[in-house]
CSV table of C-alpha atoms and ligand atoms in Angstrom, one decimal:
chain,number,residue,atom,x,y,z
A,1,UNK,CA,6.8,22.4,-22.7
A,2,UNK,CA,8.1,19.9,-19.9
A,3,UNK,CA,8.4,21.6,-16.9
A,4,UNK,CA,11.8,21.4,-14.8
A,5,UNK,CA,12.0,18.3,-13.1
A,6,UNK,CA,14.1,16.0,-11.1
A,7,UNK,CA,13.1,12.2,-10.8
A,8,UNK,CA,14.6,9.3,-8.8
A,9,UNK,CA,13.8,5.6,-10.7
A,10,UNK,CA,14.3,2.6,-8.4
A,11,UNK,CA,16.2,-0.3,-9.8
A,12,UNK,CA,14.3,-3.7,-9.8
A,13,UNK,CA,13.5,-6.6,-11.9
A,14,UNK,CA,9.6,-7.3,-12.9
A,15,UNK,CA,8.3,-10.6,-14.1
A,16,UNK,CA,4.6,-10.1,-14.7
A,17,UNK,CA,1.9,-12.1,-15.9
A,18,UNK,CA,-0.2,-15.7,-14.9
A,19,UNK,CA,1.4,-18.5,-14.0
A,20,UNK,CA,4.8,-16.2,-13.3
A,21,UNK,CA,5.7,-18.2,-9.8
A,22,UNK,CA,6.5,-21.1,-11.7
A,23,UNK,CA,9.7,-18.9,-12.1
A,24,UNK,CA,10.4,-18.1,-9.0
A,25,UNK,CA,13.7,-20.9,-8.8
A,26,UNK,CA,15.2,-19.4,-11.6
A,27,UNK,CA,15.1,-15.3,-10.4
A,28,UNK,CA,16.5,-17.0,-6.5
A,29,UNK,CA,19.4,-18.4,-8.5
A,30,UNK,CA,19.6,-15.5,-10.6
A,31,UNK,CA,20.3,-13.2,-7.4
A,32,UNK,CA,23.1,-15.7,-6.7
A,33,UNK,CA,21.6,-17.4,-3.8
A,34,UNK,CA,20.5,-21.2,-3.5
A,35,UNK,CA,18.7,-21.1,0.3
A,36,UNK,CA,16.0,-19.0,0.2
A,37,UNK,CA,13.6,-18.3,3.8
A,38,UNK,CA,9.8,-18.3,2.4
A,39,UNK,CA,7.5,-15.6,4.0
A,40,UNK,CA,3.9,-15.6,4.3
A,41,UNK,CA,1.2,-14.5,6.9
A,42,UNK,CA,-0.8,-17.7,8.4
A,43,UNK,CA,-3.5,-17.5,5.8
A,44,UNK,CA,-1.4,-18.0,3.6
A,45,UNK,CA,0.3,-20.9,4.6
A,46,UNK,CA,-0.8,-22.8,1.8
A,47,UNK,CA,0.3,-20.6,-1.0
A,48,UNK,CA,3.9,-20.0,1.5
A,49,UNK,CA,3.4,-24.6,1.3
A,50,UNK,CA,3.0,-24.7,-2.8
A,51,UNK,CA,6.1,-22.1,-3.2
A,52,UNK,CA,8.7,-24.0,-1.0
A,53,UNK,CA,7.7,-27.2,-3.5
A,54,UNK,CA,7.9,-25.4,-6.4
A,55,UNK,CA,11.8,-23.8,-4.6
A,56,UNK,CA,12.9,-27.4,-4.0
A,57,UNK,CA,16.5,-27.4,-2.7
A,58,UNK,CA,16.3,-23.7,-3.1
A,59,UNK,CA,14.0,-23.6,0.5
A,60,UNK,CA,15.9,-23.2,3.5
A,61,UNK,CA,12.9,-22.7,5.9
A,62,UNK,CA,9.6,-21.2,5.7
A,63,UNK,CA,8.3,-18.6,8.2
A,64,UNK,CA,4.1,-17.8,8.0
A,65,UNK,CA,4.4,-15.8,10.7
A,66,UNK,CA,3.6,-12.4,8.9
A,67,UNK,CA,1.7,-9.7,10.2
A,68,UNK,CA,-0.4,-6.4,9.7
A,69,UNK,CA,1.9,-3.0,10.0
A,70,UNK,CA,5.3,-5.3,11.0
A,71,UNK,CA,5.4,-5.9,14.4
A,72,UNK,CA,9.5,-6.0,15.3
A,73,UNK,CA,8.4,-9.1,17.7
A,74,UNK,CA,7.6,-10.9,15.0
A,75,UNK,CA,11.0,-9.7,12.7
A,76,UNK,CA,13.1,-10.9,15.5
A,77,UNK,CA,11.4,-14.7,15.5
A,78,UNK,CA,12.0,-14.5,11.5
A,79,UNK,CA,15.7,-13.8,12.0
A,80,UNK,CA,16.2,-16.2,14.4
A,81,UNK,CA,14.7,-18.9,11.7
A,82,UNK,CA,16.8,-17.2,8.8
A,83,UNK,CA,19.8,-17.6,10.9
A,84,UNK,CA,19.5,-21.1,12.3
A,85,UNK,CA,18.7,-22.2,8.5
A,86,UNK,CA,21.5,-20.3,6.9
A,87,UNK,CA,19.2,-18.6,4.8
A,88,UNK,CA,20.8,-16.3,2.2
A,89,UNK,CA,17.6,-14.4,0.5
A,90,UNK,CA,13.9,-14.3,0.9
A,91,UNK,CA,10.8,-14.9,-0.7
A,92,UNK,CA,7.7,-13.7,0.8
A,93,UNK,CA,3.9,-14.4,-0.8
A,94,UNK,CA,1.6,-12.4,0.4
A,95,UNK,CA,0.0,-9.0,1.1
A,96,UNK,CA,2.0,-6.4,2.4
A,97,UNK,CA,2.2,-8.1,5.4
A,98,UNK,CA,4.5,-10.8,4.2
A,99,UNK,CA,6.2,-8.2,2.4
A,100,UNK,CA,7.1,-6.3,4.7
A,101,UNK,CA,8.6,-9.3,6.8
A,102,UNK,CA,10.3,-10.0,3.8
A,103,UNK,CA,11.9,-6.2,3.8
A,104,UNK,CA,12.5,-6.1,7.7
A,105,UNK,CA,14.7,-8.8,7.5
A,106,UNK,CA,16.8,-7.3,4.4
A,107,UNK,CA,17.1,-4.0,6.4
A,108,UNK,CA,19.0,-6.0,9.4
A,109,UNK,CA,20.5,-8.9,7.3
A,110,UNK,CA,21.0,-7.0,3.6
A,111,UNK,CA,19.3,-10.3,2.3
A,112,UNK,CA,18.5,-10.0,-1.7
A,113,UNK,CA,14.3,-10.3,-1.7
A,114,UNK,CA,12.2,-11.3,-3.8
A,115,UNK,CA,8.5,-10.5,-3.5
A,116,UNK,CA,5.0,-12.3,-4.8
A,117,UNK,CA,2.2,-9.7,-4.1
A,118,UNK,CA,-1.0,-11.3,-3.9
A,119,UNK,CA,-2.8,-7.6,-3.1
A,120,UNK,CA,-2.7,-4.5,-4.3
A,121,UNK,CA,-1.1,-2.7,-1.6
A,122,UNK,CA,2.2,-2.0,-3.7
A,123,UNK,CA,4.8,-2.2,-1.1
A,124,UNK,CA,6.9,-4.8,-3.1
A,125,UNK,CA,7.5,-1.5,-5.3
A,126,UNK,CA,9.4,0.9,-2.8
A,127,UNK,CA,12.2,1.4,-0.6
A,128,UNK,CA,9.7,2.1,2.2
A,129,UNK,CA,9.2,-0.1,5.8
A,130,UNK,CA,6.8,0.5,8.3
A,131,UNK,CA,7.3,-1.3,11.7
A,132,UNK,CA,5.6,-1.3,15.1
A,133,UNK,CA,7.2,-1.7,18.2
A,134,UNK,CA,4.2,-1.7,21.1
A,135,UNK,CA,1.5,0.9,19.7
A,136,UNK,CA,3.7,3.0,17.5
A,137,UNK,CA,4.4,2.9,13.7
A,138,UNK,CA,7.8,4.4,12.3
A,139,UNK,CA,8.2,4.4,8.6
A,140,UNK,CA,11.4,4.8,7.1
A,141,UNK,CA,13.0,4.7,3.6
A,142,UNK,CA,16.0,3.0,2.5
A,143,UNK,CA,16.9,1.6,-0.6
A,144,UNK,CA,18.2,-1.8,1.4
A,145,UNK,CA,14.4,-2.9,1.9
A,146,UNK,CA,13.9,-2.7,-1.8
A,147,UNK,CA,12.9,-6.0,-3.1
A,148,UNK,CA,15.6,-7.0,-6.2
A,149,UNK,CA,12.9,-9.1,-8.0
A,150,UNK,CA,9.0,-8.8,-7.6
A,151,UNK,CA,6.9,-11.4,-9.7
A,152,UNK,CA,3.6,-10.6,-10.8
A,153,UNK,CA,1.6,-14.0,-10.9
A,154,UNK,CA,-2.5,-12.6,-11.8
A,155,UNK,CA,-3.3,-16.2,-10.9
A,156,UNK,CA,-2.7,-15.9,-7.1
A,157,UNK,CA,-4.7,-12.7,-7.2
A,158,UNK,CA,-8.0,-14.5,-7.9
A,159,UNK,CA,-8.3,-16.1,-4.7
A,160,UNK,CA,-8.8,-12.6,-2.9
A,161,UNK,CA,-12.4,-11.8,-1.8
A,162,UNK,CA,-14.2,-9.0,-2.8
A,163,UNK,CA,-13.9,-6.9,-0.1
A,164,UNK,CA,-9.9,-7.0,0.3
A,165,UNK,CA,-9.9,-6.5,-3.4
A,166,UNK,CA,-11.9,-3.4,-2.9
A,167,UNK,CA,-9.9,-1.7,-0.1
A,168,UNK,CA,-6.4,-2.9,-1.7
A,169,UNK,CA,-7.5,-1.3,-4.8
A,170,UNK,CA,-8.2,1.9,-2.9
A,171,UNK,CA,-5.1,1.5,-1.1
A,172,UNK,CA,-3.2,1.4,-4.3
A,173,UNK,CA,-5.1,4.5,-5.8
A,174,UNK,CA,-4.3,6.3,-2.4
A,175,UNK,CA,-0.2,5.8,-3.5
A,176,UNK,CA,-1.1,7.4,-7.0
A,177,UNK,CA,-3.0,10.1,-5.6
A,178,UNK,CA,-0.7,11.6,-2.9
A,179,UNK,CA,2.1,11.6,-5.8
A,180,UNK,CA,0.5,13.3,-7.8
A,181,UNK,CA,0.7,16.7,-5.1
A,182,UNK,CA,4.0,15.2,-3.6
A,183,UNK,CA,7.1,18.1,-3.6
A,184,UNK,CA,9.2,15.3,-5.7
A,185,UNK,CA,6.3,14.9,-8.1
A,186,UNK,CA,8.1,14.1,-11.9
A,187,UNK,CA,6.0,14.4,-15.4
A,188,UNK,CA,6.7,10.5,-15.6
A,189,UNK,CA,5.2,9.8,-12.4
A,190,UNK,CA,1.8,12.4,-13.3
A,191,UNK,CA,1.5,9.8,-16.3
A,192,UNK,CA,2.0,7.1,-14.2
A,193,UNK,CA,-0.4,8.0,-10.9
A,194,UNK,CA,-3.1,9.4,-13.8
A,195,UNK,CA,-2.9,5.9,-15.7
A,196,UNK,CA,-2.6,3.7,-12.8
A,197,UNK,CA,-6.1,5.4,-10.9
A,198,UNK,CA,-8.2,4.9,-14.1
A,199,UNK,CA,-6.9,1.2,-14.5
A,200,UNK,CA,-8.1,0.8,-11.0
A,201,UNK,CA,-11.2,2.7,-10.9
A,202,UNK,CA,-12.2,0.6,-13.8
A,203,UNK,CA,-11.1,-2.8,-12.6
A,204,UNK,CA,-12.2,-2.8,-9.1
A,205,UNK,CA,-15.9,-2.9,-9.6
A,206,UNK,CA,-15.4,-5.5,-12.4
A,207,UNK,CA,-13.4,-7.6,-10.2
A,208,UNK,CA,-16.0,-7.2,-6.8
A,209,UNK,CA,-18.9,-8.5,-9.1
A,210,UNK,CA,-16.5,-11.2,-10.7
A,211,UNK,CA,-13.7,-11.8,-8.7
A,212,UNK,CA,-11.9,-14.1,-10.8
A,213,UNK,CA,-12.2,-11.9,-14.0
A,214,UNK,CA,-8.7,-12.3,-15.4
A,215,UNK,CA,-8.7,-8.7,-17.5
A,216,UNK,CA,-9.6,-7.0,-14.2
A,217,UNK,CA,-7.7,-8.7,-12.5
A,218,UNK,CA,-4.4,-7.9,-14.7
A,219,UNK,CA,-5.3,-4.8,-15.0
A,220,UNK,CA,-5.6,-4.2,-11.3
A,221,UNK,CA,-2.0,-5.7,-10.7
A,222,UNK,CA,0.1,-4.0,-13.3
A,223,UNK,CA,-1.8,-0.6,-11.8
A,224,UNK,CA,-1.1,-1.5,-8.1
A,225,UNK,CA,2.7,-1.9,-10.0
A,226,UNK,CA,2.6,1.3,-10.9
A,227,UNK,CA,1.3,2.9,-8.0
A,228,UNK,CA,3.7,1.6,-6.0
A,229,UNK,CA,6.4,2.7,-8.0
A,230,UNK,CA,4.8,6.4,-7.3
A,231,UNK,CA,4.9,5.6,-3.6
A,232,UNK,CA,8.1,5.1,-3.5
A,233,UNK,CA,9.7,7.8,-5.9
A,234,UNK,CA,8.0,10.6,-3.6
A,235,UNK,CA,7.4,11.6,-0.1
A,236,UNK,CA,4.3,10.6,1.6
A,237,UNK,CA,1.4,13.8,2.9
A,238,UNK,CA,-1.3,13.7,5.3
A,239,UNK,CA,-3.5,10.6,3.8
A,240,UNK,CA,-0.7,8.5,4.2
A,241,UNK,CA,0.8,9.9,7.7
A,242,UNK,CA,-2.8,9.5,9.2
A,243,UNK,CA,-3.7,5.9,7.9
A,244,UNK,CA,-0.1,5.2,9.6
A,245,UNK,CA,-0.7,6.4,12.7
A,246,UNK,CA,-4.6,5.0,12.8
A,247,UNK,CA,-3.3,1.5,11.6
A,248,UNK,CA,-0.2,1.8,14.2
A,249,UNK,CA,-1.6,3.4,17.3
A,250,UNK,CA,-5.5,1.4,17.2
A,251,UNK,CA,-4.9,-1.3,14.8
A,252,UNK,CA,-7.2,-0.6,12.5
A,253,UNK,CA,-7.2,-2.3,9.2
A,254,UNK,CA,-4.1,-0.8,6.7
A,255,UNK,CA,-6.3,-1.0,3.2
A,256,UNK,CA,-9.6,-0.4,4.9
A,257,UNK,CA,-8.3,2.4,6.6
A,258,UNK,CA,-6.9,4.1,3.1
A,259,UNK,CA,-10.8,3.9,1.9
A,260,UNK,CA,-12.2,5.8,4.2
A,261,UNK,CA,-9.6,8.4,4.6
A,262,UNK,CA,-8.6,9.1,1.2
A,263,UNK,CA,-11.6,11.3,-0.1
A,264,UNK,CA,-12.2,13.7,3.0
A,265,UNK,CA,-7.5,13.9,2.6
A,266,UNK,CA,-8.2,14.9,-0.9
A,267,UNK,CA,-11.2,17.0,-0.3
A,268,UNK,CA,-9.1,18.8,2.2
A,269,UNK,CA,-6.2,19.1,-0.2
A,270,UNK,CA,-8.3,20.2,-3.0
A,271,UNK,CA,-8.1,24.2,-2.9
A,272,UNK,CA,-4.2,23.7,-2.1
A,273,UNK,CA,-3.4,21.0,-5.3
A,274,UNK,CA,-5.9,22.2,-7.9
A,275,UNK,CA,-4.0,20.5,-11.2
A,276,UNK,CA,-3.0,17.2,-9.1
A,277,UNK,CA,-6.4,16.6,-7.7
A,278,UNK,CA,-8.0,17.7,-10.9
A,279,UNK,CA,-5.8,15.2,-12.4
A,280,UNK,CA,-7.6,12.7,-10.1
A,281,UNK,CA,-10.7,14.3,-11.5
A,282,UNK,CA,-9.9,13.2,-14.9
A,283,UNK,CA,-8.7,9.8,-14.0
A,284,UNK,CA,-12.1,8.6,-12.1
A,285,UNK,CA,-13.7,10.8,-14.9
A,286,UNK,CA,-16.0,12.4,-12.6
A,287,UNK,CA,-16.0,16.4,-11.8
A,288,UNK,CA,-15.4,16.2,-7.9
A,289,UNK,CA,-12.3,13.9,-7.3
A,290,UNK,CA,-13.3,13.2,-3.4
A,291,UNK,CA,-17.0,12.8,-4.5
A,292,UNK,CA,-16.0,10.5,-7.1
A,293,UNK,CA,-13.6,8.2,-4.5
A,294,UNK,CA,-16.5,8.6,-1.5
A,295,UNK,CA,-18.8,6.9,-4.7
A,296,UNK,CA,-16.2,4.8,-5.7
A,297,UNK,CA,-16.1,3.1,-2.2
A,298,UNK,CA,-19.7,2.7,-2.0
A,299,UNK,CA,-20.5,1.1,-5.7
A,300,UNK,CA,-17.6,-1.5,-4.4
A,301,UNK,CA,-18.6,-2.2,-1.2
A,302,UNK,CA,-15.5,-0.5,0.9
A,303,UNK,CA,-16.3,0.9,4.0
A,304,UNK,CA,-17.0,4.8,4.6
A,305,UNK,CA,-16.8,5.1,8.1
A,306,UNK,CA,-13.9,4.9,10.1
A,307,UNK,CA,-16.7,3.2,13.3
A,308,UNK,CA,-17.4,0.6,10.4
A,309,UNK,CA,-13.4,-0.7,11.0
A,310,UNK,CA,-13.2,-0.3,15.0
A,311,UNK,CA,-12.1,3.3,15.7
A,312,UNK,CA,-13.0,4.2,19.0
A,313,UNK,CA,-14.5,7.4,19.1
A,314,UNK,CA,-13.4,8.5,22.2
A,315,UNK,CA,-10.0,8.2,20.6
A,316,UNK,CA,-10.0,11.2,17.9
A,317,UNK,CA,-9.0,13.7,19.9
A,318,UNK,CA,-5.4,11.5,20.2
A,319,UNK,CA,-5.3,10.8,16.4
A,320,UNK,CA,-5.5,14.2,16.0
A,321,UNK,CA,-2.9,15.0,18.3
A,322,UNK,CA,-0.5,12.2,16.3
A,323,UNK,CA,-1.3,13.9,13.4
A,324,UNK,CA,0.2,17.0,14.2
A,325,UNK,CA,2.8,15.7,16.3
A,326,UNK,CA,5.7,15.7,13.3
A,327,UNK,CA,6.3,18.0,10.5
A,328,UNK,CA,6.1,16.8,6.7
A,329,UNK,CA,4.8,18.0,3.7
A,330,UNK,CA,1.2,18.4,2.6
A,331,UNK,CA,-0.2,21.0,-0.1
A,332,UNK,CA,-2.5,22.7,2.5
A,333,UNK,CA,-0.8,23.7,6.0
A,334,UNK,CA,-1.9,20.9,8.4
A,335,UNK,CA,-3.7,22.7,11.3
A,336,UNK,CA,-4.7,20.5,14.5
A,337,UNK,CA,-8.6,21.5,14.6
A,338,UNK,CA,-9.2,21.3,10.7
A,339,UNK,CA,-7.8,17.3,11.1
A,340,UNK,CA,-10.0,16.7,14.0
A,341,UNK,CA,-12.9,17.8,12.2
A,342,UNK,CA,-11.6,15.6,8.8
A,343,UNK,CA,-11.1,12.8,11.1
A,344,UNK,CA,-15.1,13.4,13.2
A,345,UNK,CA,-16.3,13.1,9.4
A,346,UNK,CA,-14.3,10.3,8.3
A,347,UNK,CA,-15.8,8.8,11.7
A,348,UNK,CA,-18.8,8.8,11.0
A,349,UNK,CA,-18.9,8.2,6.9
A,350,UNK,CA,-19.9,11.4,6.0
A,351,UNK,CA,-19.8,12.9,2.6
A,352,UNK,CA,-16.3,14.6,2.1
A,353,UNK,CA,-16.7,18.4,3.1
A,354,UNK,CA,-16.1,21.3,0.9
A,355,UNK,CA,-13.2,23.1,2.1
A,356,UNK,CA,-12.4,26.9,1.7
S,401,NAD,P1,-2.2,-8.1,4.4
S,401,NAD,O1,-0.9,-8.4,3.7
S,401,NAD,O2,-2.2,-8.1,5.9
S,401,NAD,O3,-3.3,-9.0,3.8
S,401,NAD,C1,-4.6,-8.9,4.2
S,401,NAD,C2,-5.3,-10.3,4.3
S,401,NAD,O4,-5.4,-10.8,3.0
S,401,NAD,C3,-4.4,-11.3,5.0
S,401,NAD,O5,-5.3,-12.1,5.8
S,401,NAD,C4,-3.9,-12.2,3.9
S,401,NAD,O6,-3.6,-13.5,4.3
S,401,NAD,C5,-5.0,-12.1,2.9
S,401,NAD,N1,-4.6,-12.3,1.5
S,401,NAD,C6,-3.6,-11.7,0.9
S,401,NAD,N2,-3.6,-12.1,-0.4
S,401,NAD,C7,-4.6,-12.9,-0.6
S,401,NAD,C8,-5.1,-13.7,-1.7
S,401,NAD,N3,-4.6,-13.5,-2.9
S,401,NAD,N4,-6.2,-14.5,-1.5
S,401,NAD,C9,-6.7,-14.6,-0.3
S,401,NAD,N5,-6.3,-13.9,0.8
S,401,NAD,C10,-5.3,-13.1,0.6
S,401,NAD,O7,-2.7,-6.6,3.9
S,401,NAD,P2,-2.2,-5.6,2.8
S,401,NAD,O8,-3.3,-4.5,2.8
S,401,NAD,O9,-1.9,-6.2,1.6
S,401,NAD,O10,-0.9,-5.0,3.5
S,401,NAD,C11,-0.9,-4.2,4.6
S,401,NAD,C12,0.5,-4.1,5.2
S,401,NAD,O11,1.4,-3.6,4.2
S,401,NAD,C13,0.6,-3.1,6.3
S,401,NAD,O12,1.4,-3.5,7.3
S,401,NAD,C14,1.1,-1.8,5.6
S,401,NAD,O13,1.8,-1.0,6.5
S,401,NAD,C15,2.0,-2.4,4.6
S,401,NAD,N6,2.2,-1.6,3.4
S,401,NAD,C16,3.5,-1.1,3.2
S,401,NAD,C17,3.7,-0.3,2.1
S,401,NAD,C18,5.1,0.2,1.9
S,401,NAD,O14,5.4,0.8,0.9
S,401,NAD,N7,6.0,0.0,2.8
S,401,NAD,C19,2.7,-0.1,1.2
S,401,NAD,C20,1.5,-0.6,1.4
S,401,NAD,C21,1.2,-1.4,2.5
């Protein structure tokens, strides 16, 4: 029998496939708008250059500017250039970086987006912005940073190395996972989040030994799709509040940060969330879930140790602190000293603890 549910779908328009940008003038007219601000990080510029050609007319300006965890500095040079071009939408190519750009502006100028991800970090696929002003990160949700239109285009996936293709993965799998024990947790996102991690848990060691591997690569994309799409129908729990505050208070790498956390957070959650991590079980068909994603991160090469990414160590006593600081849900009560311990292990790449 289906259990009682309730489920909140988020209304976009998906083009998927290779060689999708080629559409991209066609889905900017279709959103009514003719000058359209292009967004991209600085390594990127070159994808940003080939997608104002392929816009034409339809290009008002091109910022490439984008960068890690939204800094508002950075949003305010963007409007400035969306104003004094008389942009009316945007397109932004890129990582979550550029995507998140792309959704800053929207959230202070209502601009229709449309966003080309070229990881896996799935942000094109929820209502959800992350900013930082000086050393803090604030997230918030509203359905005005939702992109209208996200095109999938495999091809401009190819050109991501190994390693960022490992830790995006993970990053993506981290979105399916905390769904799975989120309060607002639905039977179609279950399907969803268990679908999505095996996709990934198959692709991404395909894709590190072959990075241009189109099947992995596909399959990789339409799962960082749908992992997104749990992201952003749920509320987020301790993996995600922690990589927020690590990535916005010491800068440390977003999808390499998601690695290394995400087995000791579900190792931690495991007594609390038996059928969701259990469900994570199935997915990476292993019998420990946070075993399986600790191995999973070492057979593709993502790093285990939060002193591999530049944590200080002198600093976990704050991050601990920040982690406690707000209340928000999480399957197992979030207790100061039991996150300072998760975080001394995560530290220094140890195995994921069994918790009672
Ligand atoms: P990123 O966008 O910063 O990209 C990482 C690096 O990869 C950059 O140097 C970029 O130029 C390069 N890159 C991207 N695609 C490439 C490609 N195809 N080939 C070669 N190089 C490529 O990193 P990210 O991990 O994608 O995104 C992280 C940001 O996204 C953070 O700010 C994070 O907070 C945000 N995010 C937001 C959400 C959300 O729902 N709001 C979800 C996930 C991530």
């Amino acid at each position: 029998m289906i259990p009682q549910f309730t489920d909140t779908g988020l209304p976009a328009r998906v083009v998927f496939g290779f060689g999708t940008l080629e559409r991209v003038g066609e889905e900017v007219r279709g959103l009514g708008c003719s000058r359209a601000l292009v967004i991209s990080g600085p390594n990127q510029r070159t994808a940003a250059c080939r997608l104002s050609a392929i816009l034409g007319a339809l290009c008002a300006g091109m910022c490439a500017e984008a960068a890690m965890h939204t800094p508002v500095e950075v949003t305010q040079r963007a409007l400035a250039l969306a104003h004094s071009t008389d942009a009316d939408c945007t397109v932004a190519i890129g990582g979550g970086s550029a995507i998140g750009l792309g959704k800053a502006i929207a959230l202070r100028t209502d601009f229709p987006q449309v966003a080309i991800p070229t990881t896996y970090a799935g942000s094109e696929a929820t209502p959800i912005l992350g900013e930082t002003d000086g050393a803090r990160k604030t997230t918030q949700r509203t359905l005005k940073v939702l992109p209208e239109v996200i095109i999938y285009d495999v091809d401009l996936t190819l050109s991501l190395p190994p390693s960022l293709s490992a830790t995006s993965g993970v990053n993506a799998i981290a979105h399916a996972v905390e769904a799975l024990y989120a309060n607002e947790v639905s039977p179609r996102i279950c399907l969803l989040a268990e679908h999505a991690i095996g996709l990934l848990c198959r692709a991404l060691p395909e894709m590190v030994q072959n990075s241009t591997n189109k099947d992995a690569r596909s399959n990789a994309l339409f799962a960082a799709w749908l992992c997104g799409g749990c992201l952003g129908s749920v509320g987020m729990a301790l993996h995600h509040k922690v990589c927020h505050l690590l990535g916005g208070s010491f800068k440390l790498p977003h999808a390499a940060t998601h690695a290394v956390i995400l087995p000791h957070v579900v190792a931690y959650n495991a007594s609390a969330a038996p059928a969701a991590v259990g469900c994570v079980a199935r997915a990476l068909d292993v019998e420990n879930a946070a075993e399986g994603l600790f191995e999973l991160n070492r057979r593709i090469g993502a790093p285990t140790a939060l002193r591999e990414i530049g944590m200080p160590e002198g600093e976990l006593d704050k991050a601990a602190d920040l982690a406690v600081q707000d209340s928000y849900w999480n399957p197992r009560p979030i207790e100061r000293e039991s996150i300072r311990t998760l975080l001394g292990d995560a530290y220094r790449g140890q195995r994921p603890r069994l918790w009672k």
